mmCIF file of C-alpha atoms in Angstrom:
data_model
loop_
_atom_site.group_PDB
_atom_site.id
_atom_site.type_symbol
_atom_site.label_atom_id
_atom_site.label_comp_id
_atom_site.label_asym_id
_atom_site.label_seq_id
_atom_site.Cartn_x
_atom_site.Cartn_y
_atom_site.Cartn_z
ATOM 1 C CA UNK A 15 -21.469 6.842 -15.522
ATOM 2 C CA UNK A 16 -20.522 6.912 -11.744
ATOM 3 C CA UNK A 17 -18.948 9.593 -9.723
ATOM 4 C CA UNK A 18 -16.706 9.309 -6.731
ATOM 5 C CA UNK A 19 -15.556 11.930 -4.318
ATOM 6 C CA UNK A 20 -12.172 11.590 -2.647
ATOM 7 C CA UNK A 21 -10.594 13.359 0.435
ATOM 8 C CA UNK A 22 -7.309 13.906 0.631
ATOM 9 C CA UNK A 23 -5.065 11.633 2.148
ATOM 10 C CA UNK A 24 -2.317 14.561 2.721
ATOM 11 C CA UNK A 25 -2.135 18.021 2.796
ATOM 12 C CA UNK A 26 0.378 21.154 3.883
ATOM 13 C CA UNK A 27 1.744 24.116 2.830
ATOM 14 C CA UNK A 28 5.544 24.939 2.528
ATOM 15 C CA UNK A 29 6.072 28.404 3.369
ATOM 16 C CA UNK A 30 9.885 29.996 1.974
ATOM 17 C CA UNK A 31 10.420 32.338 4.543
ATOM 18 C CA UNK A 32 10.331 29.476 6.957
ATOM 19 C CA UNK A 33 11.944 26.617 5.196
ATOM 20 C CA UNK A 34 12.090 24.395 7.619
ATOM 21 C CA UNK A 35 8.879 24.926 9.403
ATOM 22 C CA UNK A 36 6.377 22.097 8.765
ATOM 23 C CA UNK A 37 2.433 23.067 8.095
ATOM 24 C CA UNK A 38 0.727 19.603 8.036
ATOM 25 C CA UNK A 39 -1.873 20.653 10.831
ATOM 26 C CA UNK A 40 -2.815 23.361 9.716
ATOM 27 C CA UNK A 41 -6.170 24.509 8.518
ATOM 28 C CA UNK A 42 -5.339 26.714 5.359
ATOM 29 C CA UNK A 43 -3.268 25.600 1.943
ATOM 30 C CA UNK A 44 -1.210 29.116 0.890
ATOM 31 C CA UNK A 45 -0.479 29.547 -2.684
ATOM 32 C CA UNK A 46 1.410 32.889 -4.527
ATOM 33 C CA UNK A 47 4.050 35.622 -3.159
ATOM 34 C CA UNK A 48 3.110 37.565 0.764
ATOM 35 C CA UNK A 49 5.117 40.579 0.892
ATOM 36 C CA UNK A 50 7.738 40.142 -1.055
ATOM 37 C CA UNK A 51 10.662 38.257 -2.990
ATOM 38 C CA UNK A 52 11.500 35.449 -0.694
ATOM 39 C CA UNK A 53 8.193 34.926 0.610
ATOM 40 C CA UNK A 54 6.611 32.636 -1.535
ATOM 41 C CA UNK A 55 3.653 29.564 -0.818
ATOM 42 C CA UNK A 56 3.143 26.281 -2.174
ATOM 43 C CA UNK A 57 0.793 23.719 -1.117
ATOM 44 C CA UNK A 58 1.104 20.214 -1.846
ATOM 45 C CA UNK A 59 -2.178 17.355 -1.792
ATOM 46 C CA UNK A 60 -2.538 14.106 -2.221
ATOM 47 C CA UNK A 61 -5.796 11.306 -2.885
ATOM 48 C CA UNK A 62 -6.189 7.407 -2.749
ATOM 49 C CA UNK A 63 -7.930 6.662 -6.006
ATOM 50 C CA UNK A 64 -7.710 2.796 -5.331
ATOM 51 C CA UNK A 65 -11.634 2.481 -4.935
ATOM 52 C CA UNK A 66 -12.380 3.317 -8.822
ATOM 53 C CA UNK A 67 -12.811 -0.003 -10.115
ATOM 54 C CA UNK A 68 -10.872 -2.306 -12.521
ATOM 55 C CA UNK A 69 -11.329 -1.651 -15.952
ATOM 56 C CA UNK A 70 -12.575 1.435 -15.767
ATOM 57 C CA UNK A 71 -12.268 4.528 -18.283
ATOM 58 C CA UNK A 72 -12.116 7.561 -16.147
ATOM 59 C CA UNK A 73 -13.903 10.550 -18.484
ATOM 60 C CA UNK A 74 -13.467 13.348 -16.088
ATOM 61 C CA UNK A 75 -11.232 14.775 -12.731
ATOM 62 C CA UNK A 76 -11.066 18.060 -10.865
ATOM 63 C CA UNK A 77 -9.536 19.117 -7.711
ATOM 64 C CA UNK A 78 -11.830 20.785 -6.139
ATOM 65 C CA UNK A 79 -10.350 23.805 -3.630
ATOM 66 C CA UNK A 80 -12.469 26.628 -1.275
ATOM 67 C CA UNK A 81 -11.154 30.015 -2.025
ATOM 68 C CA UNK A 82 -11.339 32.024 1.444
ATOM 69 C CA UNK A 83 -8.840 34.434 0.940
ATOM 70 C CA UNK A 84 -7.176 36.519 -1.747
ATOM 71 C CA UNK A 85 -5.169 39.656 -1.094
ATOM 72 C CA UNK A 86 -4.656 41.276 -4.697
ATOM 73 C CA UNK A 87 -7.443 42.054 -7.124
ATOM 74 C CA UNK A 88 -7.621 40.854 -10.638
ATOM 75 C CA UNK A 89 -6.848 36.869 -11.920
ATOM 76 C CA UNK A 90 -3.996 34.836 -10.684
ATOM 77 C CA UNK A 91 -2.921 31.528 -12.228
ATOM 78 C CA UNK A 92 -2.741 28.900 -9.537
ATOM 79 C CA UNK A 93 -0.748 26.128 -11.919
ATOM 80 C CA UNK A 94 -0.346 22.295 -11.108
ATOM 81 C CA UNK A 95 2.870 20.608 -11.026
ATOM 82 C CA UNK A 96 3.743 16.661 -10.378
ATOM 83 C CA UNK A 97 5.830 16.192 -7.725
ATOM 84 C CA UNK A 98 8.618 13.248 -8.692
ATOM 85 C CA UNK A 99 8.698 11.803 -5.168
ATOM 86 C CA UNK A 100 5.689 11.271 -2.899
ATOM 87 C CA UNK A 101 5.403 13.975 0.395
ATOM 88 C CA UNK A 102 4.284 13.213 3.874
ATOM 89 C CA UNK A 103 2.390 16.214 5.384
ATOM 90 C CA UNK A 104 3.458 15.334 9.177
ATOM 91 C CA UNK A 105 7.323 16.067 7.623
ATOM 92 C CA UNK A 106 7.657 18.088 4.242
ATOM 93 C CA UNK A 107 9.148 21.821 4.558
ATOM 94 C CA UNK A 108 10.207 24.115 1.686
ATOM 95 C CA UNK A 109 13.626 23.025 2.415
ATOM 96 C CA UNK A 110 13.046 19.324 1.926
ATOM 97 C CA UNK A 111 10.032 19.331 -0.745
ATOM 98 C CA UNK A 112 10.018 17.254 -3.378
ATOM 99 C CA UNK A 113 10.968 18.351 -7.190
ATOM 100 C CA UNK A 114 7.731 18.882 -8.801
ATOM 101 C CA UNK A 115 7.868 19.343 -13.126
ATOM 102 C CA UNK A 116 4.842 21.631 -14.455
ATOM 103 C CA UNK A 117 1.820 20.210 -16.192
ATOM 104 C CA UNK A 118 -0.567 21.928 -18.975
ATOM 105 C CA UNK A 119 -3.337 21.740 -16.065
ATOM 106 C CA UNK A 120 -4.321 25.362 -14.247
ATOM 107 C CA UNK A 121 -7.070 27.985 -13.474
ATOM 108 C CA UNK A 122 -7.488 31.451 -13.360
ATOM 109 C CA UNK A 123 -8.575 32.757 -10.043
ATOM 110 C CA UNK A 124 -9.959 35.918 -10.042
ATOM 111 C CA UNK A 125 -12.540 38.108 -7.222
ATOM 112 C CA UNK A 126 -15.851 36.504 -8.360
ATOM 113 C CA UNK A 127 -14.460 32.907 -6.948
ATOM 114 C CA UNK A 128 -13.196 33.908 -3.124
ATOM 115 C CA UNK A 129 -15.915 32.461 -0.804
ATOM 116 C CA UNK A 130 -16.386 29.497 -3.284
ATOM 117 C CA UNK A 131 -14.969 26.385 -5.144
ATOM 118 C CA UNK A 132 -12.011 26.470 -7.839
ATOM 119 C CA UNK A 133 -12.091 23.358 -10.131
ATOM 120 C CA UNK A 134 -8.918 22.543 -11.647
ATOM 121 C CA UNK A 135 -9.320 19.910 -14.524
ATOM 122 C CA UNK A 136 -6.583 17.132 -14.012
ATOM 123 C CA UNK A 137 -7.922 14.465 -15.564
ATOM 124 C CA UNK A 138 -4.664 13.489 -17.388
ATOM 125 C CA UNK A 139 -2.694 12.981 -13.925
ATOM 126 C CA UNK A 140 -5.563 11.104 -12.777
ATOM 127 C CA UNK A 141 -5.859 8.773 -15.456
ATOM 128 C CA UNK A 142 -1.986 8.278 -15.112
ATOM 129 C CA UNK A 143 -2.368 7.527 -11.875
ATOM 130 C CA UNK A 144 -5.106 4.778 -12.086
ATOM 131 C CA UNK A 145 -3.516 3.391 -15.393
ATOM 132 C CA UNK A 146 0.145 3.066 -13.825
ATOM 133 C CA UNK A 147 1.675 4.758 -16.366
ATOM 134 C CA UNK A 148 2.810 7.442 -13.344
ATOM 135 C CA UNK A 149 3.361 7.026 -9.681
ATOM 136 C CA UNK A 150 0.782 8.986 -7.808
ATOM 137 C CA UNK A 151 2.714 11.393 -5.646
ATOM 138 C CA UNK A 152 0.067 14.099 -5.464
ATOM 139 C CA UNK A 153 -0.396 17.781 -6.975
ATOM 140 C CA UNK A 154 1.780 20.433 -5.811
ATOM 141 C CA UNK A 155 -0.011 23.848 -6.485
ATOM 142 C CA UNK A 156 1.757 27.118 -7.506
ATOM 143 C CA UNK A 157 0.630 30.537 -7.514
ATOM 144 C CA UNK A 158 1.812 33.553 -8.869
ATOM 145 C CA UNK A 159 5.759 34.154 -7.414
ATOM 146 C CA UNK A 160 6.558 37.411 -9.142
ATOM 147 C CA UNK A 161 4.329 39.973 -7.788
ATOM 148 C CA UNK A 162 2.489 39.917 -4.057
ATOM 149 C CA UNK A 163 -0.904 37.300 -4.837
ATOM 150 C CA UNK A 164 -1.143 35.168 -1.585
ATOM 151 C CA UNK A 165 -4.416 33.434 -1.716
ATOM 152 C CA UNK A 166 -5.691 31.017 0.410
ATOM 153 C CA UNK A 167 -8.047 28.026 0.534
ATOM 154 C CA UNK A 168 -9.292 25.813 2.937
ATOM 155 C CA UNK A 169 -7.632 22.362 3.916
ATOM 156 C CA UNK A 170 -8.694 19.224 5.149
ATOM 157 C CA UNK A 171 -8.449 19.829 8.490
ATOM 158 C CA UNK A 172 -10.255 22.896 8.365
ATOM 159 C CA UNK A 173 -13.330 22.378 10.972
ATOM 160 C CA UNK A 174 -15.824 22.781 8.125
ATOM 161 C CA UNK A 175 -16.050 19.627 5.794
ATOM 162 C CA UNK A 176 -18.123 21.811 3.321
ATOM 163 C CA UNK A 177 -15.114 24.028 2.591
ATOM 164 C CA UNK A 178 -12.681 21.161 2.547
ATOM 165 C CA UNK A 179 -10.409 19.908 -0.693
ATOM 166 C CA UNK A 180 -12.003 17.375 -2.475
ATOM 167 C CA UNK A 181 -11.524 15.000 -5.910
ATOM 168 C CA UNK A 182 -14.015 14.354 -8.209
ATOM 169 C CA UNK A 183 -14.027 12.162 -10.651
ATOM 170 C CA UNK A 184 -16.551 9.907 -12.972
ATOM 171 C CA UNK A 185 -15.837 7.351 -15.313
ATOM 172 C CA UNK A 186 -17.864 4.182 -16.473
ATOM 173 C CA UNK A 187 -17.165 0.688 -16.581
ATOM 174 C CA UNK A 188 -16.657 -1.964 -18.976
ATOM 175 C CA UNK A 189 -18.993 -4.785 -19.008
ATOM 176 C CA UNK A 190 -17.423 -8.492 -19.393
ATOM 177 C CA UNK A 191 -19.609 -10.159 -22.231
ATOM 178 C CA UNK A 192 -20.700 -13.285 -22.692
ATOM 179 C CA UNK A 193 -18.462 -16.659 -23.256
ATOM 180 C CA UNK A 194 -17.807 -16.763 -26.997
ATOM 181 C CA UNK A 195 -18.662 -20.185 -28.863
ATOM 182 C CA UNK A 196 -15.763 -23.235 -28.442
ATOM 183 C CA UNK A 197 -13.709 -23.098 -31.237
ATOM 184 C CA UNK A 198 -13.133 -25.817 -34.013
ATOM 185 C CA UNK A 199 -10.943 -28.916 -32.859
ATOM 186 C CA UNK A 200 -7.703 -28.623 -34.461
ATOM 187 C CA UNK A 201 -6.038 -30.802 -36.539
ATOM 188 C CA UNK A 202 -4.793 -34.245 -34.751
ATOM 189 C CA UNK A 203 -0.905 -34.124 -33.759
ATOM 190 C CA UNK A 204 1.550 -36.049 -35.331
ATOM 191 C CA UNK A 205 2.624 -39.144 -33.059
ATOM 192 C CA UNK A 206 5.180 -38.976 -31.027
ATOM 193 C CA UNK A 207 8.413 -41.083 -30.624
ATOM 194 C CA UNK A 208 8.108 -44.060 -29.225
ATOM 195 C CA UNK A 209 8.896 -43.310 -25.396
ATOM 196 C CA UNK A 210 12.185 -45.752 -23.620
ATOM 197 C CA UNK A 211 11.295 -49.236 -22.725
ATOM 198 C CA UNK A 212 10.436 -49.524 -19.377
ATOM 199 C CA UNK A 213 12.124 -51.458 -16.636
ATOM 200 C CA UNK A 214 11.065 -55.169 -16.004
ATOM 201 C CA UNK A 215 8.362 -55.697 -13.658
ATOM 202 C CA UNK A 216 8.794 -58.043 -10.384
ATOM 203 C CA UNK A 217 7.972 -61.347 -10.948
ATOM 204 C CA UNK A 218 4.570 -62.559 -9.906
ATOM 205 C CA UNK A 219 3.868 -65.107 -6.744
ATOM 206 C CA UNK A 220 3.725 -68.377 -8.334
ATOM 207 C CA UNK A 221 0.231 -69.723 -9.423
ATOM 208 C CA UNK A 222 -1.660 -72.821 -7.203
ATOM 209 C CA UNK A 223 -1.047 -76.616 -8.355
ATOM 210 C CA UNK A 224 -3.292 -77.202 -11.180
ATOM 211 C CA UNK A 225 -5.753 -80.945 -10.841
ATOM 212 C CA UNK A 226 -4.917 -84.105 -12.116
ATOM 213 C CA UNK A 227 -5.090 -84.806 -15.261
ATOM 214 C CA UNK A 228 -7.710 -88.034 -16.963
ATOM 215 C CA UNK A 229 -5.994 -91.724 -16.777
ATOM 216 C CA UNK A 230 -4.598 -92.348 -20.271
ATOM 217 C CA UNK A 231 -6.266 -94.916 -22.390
ATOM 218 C CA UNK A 232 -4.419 -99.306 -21.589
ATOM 219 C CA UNK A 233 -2.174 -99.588 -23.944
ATOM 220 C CA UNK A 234 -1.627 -102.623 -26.715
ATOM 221 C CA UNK A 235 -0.425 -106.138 -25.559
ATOM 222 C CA UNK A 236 3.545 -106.218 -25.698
ATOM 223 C CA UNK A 237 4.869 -109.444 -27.884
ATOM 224 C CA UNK A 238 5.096 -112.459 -25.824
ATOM 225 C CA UNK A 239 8.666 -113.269 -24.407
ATOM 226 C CA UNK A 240 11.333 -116.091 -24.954
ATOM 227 C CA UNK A 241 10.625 -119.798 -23.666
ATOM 228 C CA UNK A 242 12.264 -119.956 -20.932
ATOM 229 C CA UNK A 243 14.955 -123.188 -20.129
ATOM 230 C CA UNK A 244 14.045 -126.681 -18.964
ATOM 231 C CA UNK A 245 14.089 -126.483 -15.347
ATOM 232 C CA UNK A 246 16.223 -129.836 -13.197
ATOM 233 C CA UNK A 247 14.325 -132.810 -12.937
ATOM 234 C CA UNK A 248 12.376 -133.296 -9.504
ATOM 235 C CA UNK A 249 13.820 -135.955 -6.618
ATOM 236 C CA UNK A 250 12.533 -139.620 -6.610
ATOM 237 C CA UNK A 251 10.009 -140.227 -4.655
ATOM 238 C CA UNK A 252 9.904 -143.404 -1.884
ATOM 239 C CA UNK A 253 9.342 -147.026 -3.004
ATOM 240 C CA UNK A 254 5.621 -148.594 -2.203
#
């Protein structure tokens, strides 16, 4: 098994009171009611989880937060919701935040935890996340709303990276095993149709003069010809 620890990417608060004022340098996530109704806290974070390798089966993931502050005694519920659309932190106010729906995923905070780590098991987002099966827009975390429980944790650009929000998660991954045997041949095909007959071919140069050829055997004596007619008798010759 193999664990990884991610820093956020993003993180802010979103503040009611002051819905239009944008936290995303700040040092401290708010969570819960201040003084009163009106004056609530969210806090929204977000993590890259794009180094946990394929085929991987992720077994376990908490957000981890620093508790620094909490100004009622007794347990709050800090509860984790899914934001539909991503947030930037440079930009997002109450006023413009994203719709978040609720998840089954949340912790009881109560005095014994201020000065140290929460862990909030949300393995099911993360597994959605690295699966595809949801788009990973982050966790936006809620606090208590109906009575005055502001607490307060530590964010990533708080000066002390021991106190800072961090993901941890382990999983394990698959092995690829070896190449399996090569199956039987199958059966042959049936032929095919005979394909179109092609086109006719340019004729070839013509070939070089062959030699000549063995003199034929003389052939038989023809059958002798006519006599021929008496030729005119010759001149006299001179007296002696």
């Amino acid at each position: 098994m193999t664990t990884l620890t991610f820093s956020p990417t993003e993180d802010a608060y979103v503040a009611q009171a002051y819905g239009n004022q944008n936290t995303g340098g700040a040092t401290s996530l708010f969570i819960g009611r201040f003084t009163g109704p009106g004056d609530n806290y969210r806090s929204f974070v977000k993590f890259d989880i794009s180094a946990i390798p394929a085929l991987s089966t992720i077994t376990t993931a908490t957000l981890n937060l620093f508790v620094y502050r909490k100004d009622v005694a007794g347990a709050q519920t800090a509860s984790i919701y899914r934001p539909l659309t991503s947030f930037n932190q440079n930009t997002v106010t109450w006023n413009n935040a994203p719709v978040s729906i609720p998840t089954t995923d949340a912790v009881s905070i109560t005095n014994n935890n201020l000065n140290t780590f929460i862990s909030i098991n949300i393995l099911d987002l993360v597994q959605g996340w690295y699966s595809g099966a949801i788009t990973n827009t982050g966790v936006e975390i809620i606090g208590v709303e109906t009575s005055n429980a502001l607490i307060g944790f530590r964010s990533e650009d708080y000066s002390d990276p021991n106190q800072r929000p961090f993901l941890q998660v382990e999983y394990v991954t698959q092995g690829i095993g070896p190449t399996g045997s090569t199956g039987t041949t199958g059966a042959t095909g049936a032929t095919g149709a005979d394909g179109a007959t092609g086109a006719t071919g340019t004729a070839g140069a013509t070939g070089a003069t062959g030699a000549d050829g063995a003199i034929g055997a003389t052939g038989a004596t023809g059958t002798a010809g006519a006599t021929g007619a008496t030729g005119a008798d010759g001149a006299i010759g001179a007296t002696g």
